[in-house]
């Protein structure tokens, strides 16, 4: 296990928390991930950009085994993600995931949504789980919604609950799969603000997004996907102001 | 100046005052005009249907209160309700009813909501039967005792919500208690199953089929989606075979073929019917539940997995509550159907309410009174089926809090 002192060091000297080597995935005959190599250091914020269908969502979904892969190796927090079920469950305890469609459980109150996994997977006492849940709701700014149901909340509030729910398992890594794409424009900011605070707290984050300002402001590194492979990676300044690859330039010209 | 005024408006945005809707669209007259007399064709239809309904209701009313000879029902009420259950042991059924009314009262006390309609219906039935002129004094006392139990336990449940646990244990233990009281099990004088009959038998069969087919159906539905081929195909074959066979055939098989599997040991006919109805109902239940499982978005499974919940937890906490809620109407429809289908057990020689009614009609002293007996049976079934449908709607409503 990586220790917390690791976070004191500058980014380059820290140890890797995610190692992806030579990752290949096919949907049927369709080759969706081609020899992807990514290492992420502890506390690093990596933003993944790319046109739709480029495999970026599929990539972060393989990291917590929501998608299978056929070739290559993924090591998360020193756990090798093979098809061994116990390893899959161990990795899922270490990684939190936030989805585009929030995927809150509509039949449970907000508090129940957040405490479900801590109580049954981490085996916490209900009081402890609820206390942690309330602290997290405080952090994302909506403690007063604790006893409502997801359907009674706005999209932005639901996504903040989803972040709190993932954080309640005390993961070492957070994966975000287009967390603001399903939101109305006026709600995007409240979710991004929560993510920014999280990034500054030292959480390791992998974020698939189309929010360029967020990427520029928060990312330590940006990875650009196209057609299942990594085209280019670098710091926001390198990538946005001085793109090297033709396809990067084209992608940026289309969205900026 | 116009510029100035528009700016002033911006600073103090004025909402338009709400005006009431036009008079013609509200109230009794508005409703009548909108729904019954909106056009000349609609008015004509209203008059025709209204007239037909009037004559129909008048005919029914005249028959019920002046034409029908209800003594066939009142004379044979015991026979219709409990069959040939020995008279000196009837107190056991009444005691059982006391037990259930106590449980119902307690649940009503702390449950409110859904329990309200059940308690009102049962209480109403008790109240009406208490007032019937032709029943014996002892019966009347039992009915009053039951009604009193229902009401007093309502207040107990209302006052002390802590009795919740006891109530749940009570409901849980109710089945063995029922069997103990009705059968005797050697402690009380034995009343063998061939003496079980009447509407009591219909209820017993239906409750067993409903309660047992619920978990069985869920397991079959989950099994059908299993990744293990043996489990999957066993469930698929079971469901499809049972759904492809008429219930009557299943009942006959339970009577004549079950002994072949048990090595010649005689299987009790009532138990056989319970098994047949349960197996039959479970297959349909499984398909209903499968419909609910399919209606769940994939994101729910993924969110649950991503949180580290294993497949058992995912199924129990995330998938089943939502899937079952989505198919409450279908499930209750299936329950109502199986309740009515309990009348089919007459073909394997069980004396349910329908068989007893038919045997009464055949008696010389009751010749020509078929209508009265059948209408009585129909009303009894209707009350219980409607109650189930009503409870299902209430359940749906109360579970739809904060729906998507």
XYZ file of C-alpha atoms in Angstrom:
660
model
C 0.000 0.000 0.000
C 1.136 3.491 -0.752
C 1.589 5.700 2.237
C 0.254 9.164 2.768
C 3.761 10.622 2.989
C 3.968 9.974 -0.705
C 1.695 12.955 -1.181
C 4.287 15.288 0.378
C 6.717 14.639 -2.442
C 6.534 16.467 -5.755
C 4.475 14.691 -8.365
C 7.384 13.312 -10.405
C 8.902 11.510 -7.421
C 5.692 9.829 -6.259
C 4.897 6.199 -6.880
C 2.389 5.065 -9.468
C -1.058 4.139 -8.141
C -2.401 2.992 -11.504
C -0.319 1.133 -14.057
C -1.900 0.222 -17.355
C 0.333 -1.724 -19.716
C -0.362 -2.599 -23.298
C -4.156 -2.634 -22.793
C -6.232 -4.040 -25.656
C -9.970 -4.464 -25.841
C -12.353 -5.639 -28.501
C -16.136 -5.340 -28.721
C -16.740 -8.367 -30.892
C -14.366 -7.756 -33.784
C -14.205 -4.020 -33.190
C -10.834 -3.049 -31.718
C -11.742 -0.292 -29.242
C -8.535 0.042 -27.183
C -5.200 -0.350 -28.915
C -2.022 -0.808 -26.848
C -2.928 1.784 -24.255
C -0.185 2.539 -21.705
C -0.980 4.901 -18.860
C 0.674 5.383 -15.478
C -0.978 7.590 -12.900
C 0.802 8.849 -9.819
C -0.785 9.182 -6.433
C -2.670 12.457 -6.155
C -2.406 13.146 -9.845
C -5.380 14.588 -11.728
C -5.552 13.197 -15.243
C -8.113 14.525 -17.699
C -8.929 12.367 -20.684
C -10.111 14.139 -23.794
C -11.138 12.880 -27.181
C -13.941 12.772 -29.712
C -16.970 10.608 -28.919
C -16.382 6.965 -29.731
C -12.654 7.331 -29.181
C -12.621 4.768 -26.364
C -11.991 7.169 -23.480
C -15.043 6.088 -21.453
C -14.344 2.441 -22.183
C -10.800 2.985 -20.936
C -11.722 4.320 -17.518
C -14.442 1.682 -17.191
C -11.847 -1.077 -17.603
C -9.951 0.303 -14.618
C -12.664 -0.772 -12.153
C -13.629 -3.814 -14.223
C -16.974 -2.560 -15.459
C -15.580 -3.574 -18.851
C -13.488 -6.657 -19.482
C -10.308 -6.481 -21.503
C -8.700 -9.155 -23.609
C -4.995 -8.314 -23.539
C -2.622 -6.328 -21.344
C -2.344 -5.614 -17.645
C -3.950 -3.251 -15.166
C -2.526 -2.779 -11.688
C -4.463 -0.545 -9.327
C -2.945 0.202 -5.928
C -0.746 -2.895 -6.220
C -3.737 -5.129 -6.982
C -3.494 -6.891 -10.309
C -6.826 -6.741 -12.100
C -7.129 -10.207 -13.486
C -10.385 -12.045 -13.875
C -10.131 -13.221 -10.284
C -13.400 -12.066 -8.706
C -11.848 -11.263 -5.341
C -9.352 -8.934 -7.053
C -12.153 -7.201 -8.903
C -13.989 -6.585 -5.639
C -10.794 -5.377 -3.966
C -10.151 -2.883 -6.758
C -13.731 -1.632 -6.675
C -13.311 -0.863 -2.981
C -10.284 1.299 -3.835
C -11.897 3.188 -6.720
C -14.970 5.365 -6.671
C -16.869 6.012 -9.863
C -19.153 8.836 -10.928
C -21.356 8.271 -13.962
C -22.801 10.551 -16.599
C -26.366 9.550 -15.630
C -25.669 9.781 -11.844
C -27.141 6.280 -11.333
C -28.386 7.003 -7.836
C -30.691 4.338 -6.431
C -34.124 5.946 -6.862
C -35.856 3.833 -4.184
C -33.542 4.959 -1.386
C -33.139 8.276 0.386
C -29.948 10.222 -0.230
C -28.594 9.085 3.118
C -29.355 5.421 2.344
C -27.721 5.796 -1.064
C -24.530 6.965 0.566
C -24.469 4.565 3.516
C -25.418 1.365 1.645
C -21.928 0.342 0.529
C -20.061 1.430 3.685
C -22.459 -0.576 5.841
C -22.478 -3.753 3.762
C -19.056 -3.754 2.115
C -16.913 -1.946 4.693
C -19.066 -3.381 7.519
C -19.288 -0.081 9.332
C -21.807 0.521 12.067
C -24.848 2.431 10.841
C -24.110 5.404 13.118
C -20.575 5.722 11.789
C -21.708 5.405 8.172
C -24.390 8.034 8.664
C -21.983 10.380 10.363
C -19.509 10.067 7.479
C -22.337 10.487 4.987
C -23.483 13.701 6.637
C -19.925 15.049 6.632
C -19.668 14.289 2.919
C -23.030 15.896 2.172
C -21.739 18.909 4.068
C -18.662 18.916 1.850
C -20.706 18.822 -1.352
C -23.009 21.478 0.059
C -26.384 19.730 0.378
C -26.752 18.304 3.906
C -30.374 19.464 4.017
C -31.306 16.976 1.269
C -30.264 13.893 3.260
C -33.748 12.505 3.770
C -35.109 13.213 0.313
C -35.211 10.809 -2.610
C -33.026 11.282 -5.708
C -36.063 12.125 -7.837
C -36.693 15.188 -5.673
C -33.252 16.687 -6.381
C -31.961 18.667 -9.353
C -29.445 17.088 -11.705
C -26.543 19.007 -10.214
C -27.548 17.995 -6.697
C -27.908 14.373 -7.753
C -24.442 14.358 -9.257
C -23.012 15.866 -6.070
C -24.739 13.096 -4.100
C -23.200 10.573 -6.503
C -19.765 12.023 -5.747
C -20.454 11.858 -2.006
C -21.654 8.263 -2.392
C -18.434 7.269 -4.135
C -16.322 9.116 -1.548
C -18.103 7.397 1.334
C -16.218 4.205 0.512
C -13.012 6.181 1.096
C -11.506 5.284 -2.248
C -7.931 6.146 -3.161
C -8.892 6.837 -6.758
C -11.907 8.560 -8.248
C -13.048 7.890 -11.798
C -15.361 10.401 -13.476
C -17.130 9.352 -16.667
C -18.423 12.584 -18.274
C -19.877 13.790 -14.956
C -21.351 17.020 -16.355
C -22.569 15.877 -19.776
C -26.126 15.170 -18.671
C -26.508 18.412 -16.724
C -28.270 21.637 -17.585
C -25.720 24.428 -18.148
C -26.521 26.295 -14.936
C -25.746 23.182 -12.862
C -22.389 22.296 -14.362
C -20.478 24.758 -12.226
C -21.679 23.386 -8.881
C -20.450 19.917 -9.828
C -17.127 21.136 -11.212
C -16.539 23.161 -8.042
C -16.897 20.023 -5.950
C -14.482 18.211 -8.257
C -11.956 21.038 -8.044
C -12.019 20.958 -4.247
C -11.547 17.208 -4.393
C -8.594 17.547 -6.758
C -6.903 20.058 -4.462
C -7.349 17.724 -1.498
C -4.903 15.298 -3.099
C -7.307 12.716 -4.497
C -6.091 10.737 -7.479
C -8.584 11.453 -10.241
C -9.206 10.248 -13.767
C -11.725 12.470 -15.486
C -13.335 11.977 -18.866
C -14.901 15.303 -19.742
C -15.551 17.944 -22.373
C -15.045 20.807 -19.922
C -11.904 22.451 -21.319
C -11.700 25.127 -18.652
C -11.779 22.491 -15.964
C -9.040 20.564 -17.762
C -6.853 23.621 -18.107
C -7.338 24.723 -14.525
C -7.187 21.461 -12.598
C -5.416 18.780 -14.632
C -1.831 17.802 -13.922
C -1.824 15.941 -17.191
C -4.105 15.609 -20.184
C -4.383 12.498 -22.308
C -5.930 12.735 -25.743
C -7.654 9.639 -27.116
C -8.654 9.071 -30.708
C -9.795 5.866 -32.346
C -8.803 3.715 -29.347
C -5.237 4.955 -28.950
C -3.433 7.685 -27.081
C -2.526 10.430 -29.548
C -0.785 12.816 -27.255
C -0.311 13.546 -23.577
C 1.133 16.372 -21.588
C 0.444 19.232 -19.211
C -2.506 21.485 -20.077
C -0.135 24.199 -21.256
C 1.755 21.839 -23.528
C -1.351 20.336 -25.006
C -3.573 23.366 -25.387
C -0.982 25.979 -26.350
C 1.507 23.863 -28.206
C -0.104 20.716 -29.596
C 2.319 18.539 -31.540
C 0.098 16.035 -33.274
C -2.111 16.946 -36.259
C -5.116 15.107 -34.812
C -4.741 16.982 -31.521
C -4.802 20.279 -33.387
C -7.869 19.218 -35.298
C -9.694 18.067 -32.148
C -8.869 21.274 -30.318
C -9.921 23.427 -33.251
C -13.303 21.712 -33.264
C -14.092 22.280 -29.610
C -12.373 25.509 -28.621
C -39.309 57.842 -21.172
C -40.400 54.473 -22.521
C -36.830 53.318 -21.951
C -36.987 54.481 -18.359
C -40.232 52.709 -17.660
C -39.013 49.411 -19.083
C -36.002 49.659 -16.826
C -38.224 50.301 -13.845
C -40.146 47.183 -14.764
C -36.967 45.180 -14.865
C -36.021 46.311 -11.398
C -39.383 45.400 -9.947
C -40.642 42.502 -11.977
C -44.384 42.333 -11.557
C -46.091 39.024 -11.733
C -49.427 38.925 -13.470
C -52.216 38.327 -11.014
C -53.778 34.891 -11.313
C -57.297 34.944 -12.705
C -59.856 32.240 -11.983
C -60.787 29.867 -14.833
C -64.005 30.618 -16.755
C -67.157 29.577 -14.916
C -68.334 27.158 -17.566
C -65.384 24.854 -16.951
C -65.780 24.355 -13.205
C -68.371 22.968 -10.831
C -71.118 20.429 -11.425
C -72.527 22.133 -14.482
C -69.087 22.537 -16.014
C -68.346 18.878 -15.417
C -71.676 17.765 -16.877
C -71.225 19.930 -19.924
C -67.670 18.804 -20.504
C -68.146 15.101 -19.953
C -71.747 14.186 -20.728
C -73.177 16.805 -23.069
C -70.217 18.163 -25.010
C -71.876 17.551 -28.387
C -75.278 16.362 -29.641
C -73.852 12.869 -30.331
C -72.408 12.719 -26.850
C -75.732 13.899 -25.352
C -77.623 11.209 -27.235
C -75.189 8.574 -26.012
C -75.536 9.838 -22.455
C -79.329 9.535 -22.607
C -79.259 6.026 -24.120
C -76.659 4.656 -21.718
C -78.351 6.391 -18.790
C -81.705 4.804 -19.617
C -80.173 1.362 -20.079
C -78.284 1.664 -16.805
C -81.469 2.706 -15.000
C -83.450 -0.325 -16.168
C -80.586 -2.681 -15.484
C -80.096 -1.377 -11.938
C -83.845 -1.509 -11.341
C -83.983 -5.140 -12.471
C -81.043 -6.068 -10.252
C -82.508 -4.219 -7.289
C -85.918 -5.877 -7.698
C -84.380 -9.316 -7.963
C -82.029 -8.896 -5.019
C -84.665 -7.542 -2.636
C -87.920 -9.100 -3.838
C -87.262 -11.916 -6.315
C -84.383 -13.873 -4.854
C -84.910 -16.525 -2.184
C -81.869 -16.037 -0.007
C -82.821 -18.754 2.486
C -80.724 -21.155 0.423
C -77.659 -19.131 1.342
C -78.649 -18.361 4.915
C -79.542 -21.989 5.679
C -76.325 -23.304 4.243
C -73.979 -20.464 5.139
C -71.778 -22.632 7.382
C -71.578 -25.296 4.712
C -70.542 -22.753 2.060
C -67.918 -21.154 4.252
C -66.283 -24.085 6.047
C -67.621 -27.195 4.294
C -67.941 -30.358 6.353
C -65.667 -29.185 9.154
C -67.058 -30.862 12.300
C -69.389 -28.580 14.199
C -67.940 -29.271 17.641
C -64.514 -28.122 16.385
C -65.649 -24.888 14.761
C -64.371 -22.937 17.771
C -60.871 -23.610 16.440
C -61.564 -21.637 13.291
C -63.039 -18.807 15.308
C -59.988 -18.794 17.566
C -57.780 -18.663 14.503
C -59.771 -15.716 13.250
C -59.280 -14.023 16.613
C -55.532 -14.517 16.220
C -55.575 -12.997 12.737
C -57.763 -10.098 13.742
C -55.357 -9.373 16.579
C -52.439 -9.348 14.124
C -54.386 -7.279 11.631
C -55.383 -4.838 14.369
C -51.771 -4.430 15.507
C -50.508 -3.925 11.954
C -53.292 -1.468 11.353
C -52.363 0.383 14.518
C -48.781 1.156 13.552
C -49.049 0.653 9.795
C -51.978 2.907 8.882
C -51.878 3.705 5.156
C -52.249 0.448 3.322
C -53.622 -1.451 6.296
C -56.484 1.023 6.521
C -58.400 -0.335 3.557
C -57.858 -3.957 4.576
C -58.962 -3.296 8.130
C -62.002 -1.284 7.041
C -63.101 -4.015 4.617
C -62.640 -6.854 7.105
C -64.173 -4.800 9.893
C -67.078 -3.897 7.635
C -67.649 -7.536 6.719
C -67.644 -8.477 10.400
C -70.029 -5.664 11.228
C -72.477 -6.603 8.488
C -72.398 -10.292 9.372
C -72.936 -9.389 13.020
C -76.207 -7.728 12.062
C -77.475 -10.605 9.900
C -80.814 -11.770 11.357
C -80.546 -15.481 10.679
C -77.264 -16.433 12.376
C -77.089 -18.324 15.652
C -76.383 -16.575 18.935
C -73.011 -18.288 19.422
C -71.887 -17.195 15.966
C -72.928 -13.652 16.713
C -70.885 -13.666 19.906
C -67.846 -14.955 18.037
C -68.223 -12.247 15.409
C -68.546 -9.542 18.038
C -65.473 -10.926 19.809
C -63.539 -10.755 16.542
C -64.619 -7.223 15.825
C -63.728 -6.198 19.366
C -60.309 -7.851 19.001
C -59.647 -6.027 15.747
C -60.505 -2.653 17.219
C -58.831 -3.095 20.595
C -55.609 -4.368 19.034
C -55.685 -1.388 16.705
C -55.432 0.830 19.760
C -52.684 -1.312 21.261
C -50.674 -1.128 18.027
C -51.347 2.576 17.832
C -50.295 3.268 21.415
C -47.243 1.007 21.580
C -45.332 0.978 18.293
C -42.874 -1.393 19.969
C -45.218 -4.316 19.303
C -44.044 -4.183 15.681
C -41.539 -6.964 16.206
C -44.068 -9.230 17.920
C -46.482 -8.610 15.065
C -43.956 -9.595 12.429
C -43.089 -12.743 14.348
C -46.818 -13.412 14.594
C -47.345 -13.110 10.847
C -44.293 -15.257 10.272
C -45.583 -17.995 12.561
C -49.138 -17.748 11.329
C -48.897 -20.591 8.842
C -47.853 -23.309 11.311
C -50.414 -21.937 13.735
C -53.127 -22.222 11.090
C -52.186 -25.802 10.305
C -52.076 -26.635 14.003
C -55.537 -25.250 14.672
C -57.281 -26.575 11.592
C -55.675 -29.994 11.576
C -55.076 -30.507 15.289
C -51.735 -32.256 14.720
C -52.545 -34.877 17.338
C -52.794 -32.402 20.210
C -56.317 -31.306 19.382
C -58.662 -33.923 17.884
C -57.525 -34.580 14.347
C -59.600 -33.084 11.540
C -58.316 -34.690 8.365
C -57.989 -32.675 5.189
C -60.920 -34.349 3.465
C -63.120 -32.436 5.896
C -61.542 -29.108 4.960
C -63.772 -27.248 2.610
C -65.855 -24.262 1.694
C -64.494 -20.780 1.258
C -61.979 -21.545 4.011
C -60.363 -24.053 1.658
C -60.209 -21.498 -1.162
C -58.493 -19.023 1.137
C -56.070 -21.600 2.487
C -55.081 -22.778 -0.990
C -54.727 -19.229 -2.287
C -52.653 -18.018 0.659
C -50.288 -20.974 0.438
C -49.927 -20.572 -3.328
C -49.368 -16.826 -3.042
C -46.925 -16.918 -0.143
C -44.891 -19.840 -1.478
C -44.849 -18.827 -5.129
C -43.477 -15.381 -4.313
C -39.945 -16.436 -3.269
C -40.024 -19.373 -5.681
C -40.914 -17.097 -8.575
C -38.152 -14.639 -7.658
C -35.606 -17.456 -7.533
C -36.786 -18.780 -10.902
C -36.591 -15.320 -12.461
C -33.082 -14.763 -11.099
C -32.102 -18.263 -12.179
C -33.309 -17.593 -15.668
C -30.828 -14.721 -15.890
C -28.014 -16.726 -14.315
C -24.724 -17.198 -16.122
C -24.564 -20.837 -15.015
C -26.054 -22.820 -17.901
C -27.505 -25.651 -15.791
C -29.353 -23.271 -13.478
C -30.460 -21.146 -16.393
C -31.845 -23.945 -18.520
C -33.501 -25.665 -15.583
C -35.402 -22.432 -14.878
C -36.228 -21.795 -18.517
C -37.558 -25.322 -19.005
C -39.541 -25.264 -15.764
C -41.157 -21.929 -16.579
C -41.975 -22.765 -20.161
C -43.306 -26.245 -19.393
C -45.575 -25.040 -16.607
C -46.791 -22.109 -18.653
C -47.589 -24.477 -21.480
C -49.837 -26.723 -19.373
C -53.387 -25.892 -18.263
C -53.843 -25.612 -14.484
C -56.418 -28.396 -14.576
C -53.790 -30.723 -15.991
C -51.325 -29.724 -13.292
C -53.980 -30.439 -10.651
C -54.703 -33.866 -12.120
C -51.001 -34.604 -12.268
C -50.668 -33.638 -8.610
C -53.435 -36.068 -7.758
C -52.504 -39.034 -9.942
C -48.834 -38.664 -10.777
C -47.314 -37.330 -7.561
C -47.719 -40.749 -5.842
C -45.565 -42.231 -8.611
C -42.699 -39.965 -7.580
C -43.165 -40.452 -3.859
C -42.841 -44.207 -4.186
C -46.486 -45.040 -3.808
C -46.943 -43.058 -0.597
C -50.362 -41.451 -0.703
C -50.104 -37.683 -1.002
C -52.795 -35.775 0.772
C -55.146 -34.258 -1.783
C -55.202 -30.808 -0.232
C -51.412 -30.789 0.025
C -51.241 -31.941 -3.596
C -53.489 -29.070 -4.663
C -51.340 -26.629 -2.673
C -48.208 -27.898 -4.392
C -49.837 -27.742 -7.828
C -51.151 -24.215 -7.380
C -47.809 -23.046 -5.986
C -45.819 -24.570 -8.843
C -48.219 -23.137 -11.375
C -48.263 -19.676 -9.844
C -44.475 -19.610 -9.441
C -43.896 -19.930 -13.181
C -46.080 -16.921 -13.914
C -44.597 -15.035 -10.988
C -41.135 -15.673 -12.426
C -42.083 -14.154 -15.754
C -43.577 -11.105 -14.039
C -40.431 -10.586 -11.996
C -38.270 -11.050 -15.086
C -40.189 -8.213 -16.711
C -39.273 -6.013 -13.756
C -35.632 -7.060 -13.882
C -35.469 -6.163 -17.556
C -36.973 -2.743 -16.940
C -33.993 -1.752 -14.769
C -31.402 0.441 -16.504
C -27.925 -1.059 -16.721
C -26.554 1.919 -14.819
C -28.157 0.640 -11.620
C -26.162 -2.606 -11.787
C -22.999 -0.704 -12.698
C -23.360 1.846 -9.918
C -23.868 -0.928 -7.411
C -20.880 -2.914 -8.687
C -18.701 0.176 -8.792
C -19.422 0.696 -5.088
C -18.003 -2.754 -4.416
C -21.318 -4.443 -3.626
C -21.192 -8.112 -4.595
C -23.907 -9.712 -6.687
C -25.972 -10.854 -3.688
C -26.050 -7.378 -2.161
C -26.712 -5.840 -5.570
C -29.672 -8.144 -6.104
C -31.123 -7.742 -2.620
C -30.698 -3.998 -2.100
C -30.656 -2.466 -5.551
C -32.210 -4.736 -8.157
C -35.106 -6.588 -6.523
C -36.738 -3.665 -4.682
C -36.937 -1.702 -7.912
C -37.844 -4.645 -10.121
C -40.635 -5.836 -7.828
C -42.017 -2.349 -7.428
C -42.202 -1.971 -11.186
C -44.337 -5.087 -11.555
C -46.679 -4.815 -8.562
C -49.748 -4.569 -10.840
C -48.748 -7.689 -12.765
C -47.944 -9.624 -9.598
C -51.216 -8.722 -7.915
C -53.054 -9.583 -11.125
C -51.417 -12.998 -10.988
C -52.429 -13.386 -7.337
C -56.023 -12.498 -8.085
C -56.022 -15.025 -10.914
C -54.622 -17.809 -8.744
C -57.142 -16.985 -5.995
C -60.003 -17.385 -8.438
C -58.376 -20.487 -9.907
C -58.620 -22.208 -6.534
C -62.198 -23.011 -7.508
C -60.774 -25.439 -10.055
C -59.816 -27.865 -7.299
C -63.363 -29.204 -7.468
C -62.235 -31.312 -10.430
C -59.932 -33.336 -8.192
C -62.739 -33.835 -5.699
C -62.061 -31.112 -3.147
C -65.103 -29.428 -1.615
C -64.381 -25.778 -2.215
C -67.070 -23.101 -2.120
C -68.024 -23.640 -5.761
C -68.331 -27.418 -5.446
C -70.438 -27.038 -2.303
C -72.636 -24.470 -4.020
C -73.132 -26.757 -6.992
C -73.994 -29.705 -4.763
C -76.600 -27.564 -2.991
C -78.217 -26.523 -6.227
C -78.598 -30.186 -7.058
C -80.612 -30.834 -3.899
C -84.369 -31.191 -4.509
C -85.344 -28.615 -1.869
C -83.238 -25.939 -3.528
C -84.226 -26.569 -7.131
C -84.287 -23.397 -9.212
C -82.160 -21.422 -6.805
C -78.886 -21.623 -8.759
C -78.718 -17.861 -9.248
C -78.790 -17.109 -5.536
C -75.967 -19.492 -4.735
C -73.789 -18.400 -7.635
C -74.348 -14.709 -6.942
C -73.365 -15.260 -3.318
C -70.155 -16.968 -4.417
C -69.444 -14.231 -6.935
C -69.921 -11.490 -4.335
C -67.631 -13.239 -1.855
C -64.889 -13.561 -4.460
C -65.415 -10.039 -5.706
C -64.961 -8.523 -2.258
C -61.624 -10.224 -1.739
C -60.330 -9.696 -5.282
C -61.299 -6.050 -5.247
C -59.599 -5.647 -1.884
C -56.403 -7.115 -3.357
C -56.560 -4.811 -6.363
C -57.200 -1.826 -4.126
C -54.312 -2.672 -1.814
C -52.052 -3.051 -4.838
C -52.911 0.457 -5.997
C -52.317 1.858 -2.533
C -48.995 0.033 -2.343
C -47.901 1.446 -5.682
C -48.806 4.931 -4.578
C -47.029 4.714 -1.262
C -43.886 3.294 -2.897
C -43.715 5.897 -5.634
C -42.286 8.572 -3.311
C -39.770 10.647 -5.218
C -40.084 8.597 -8.353
C -37.886 9.258 -11.328
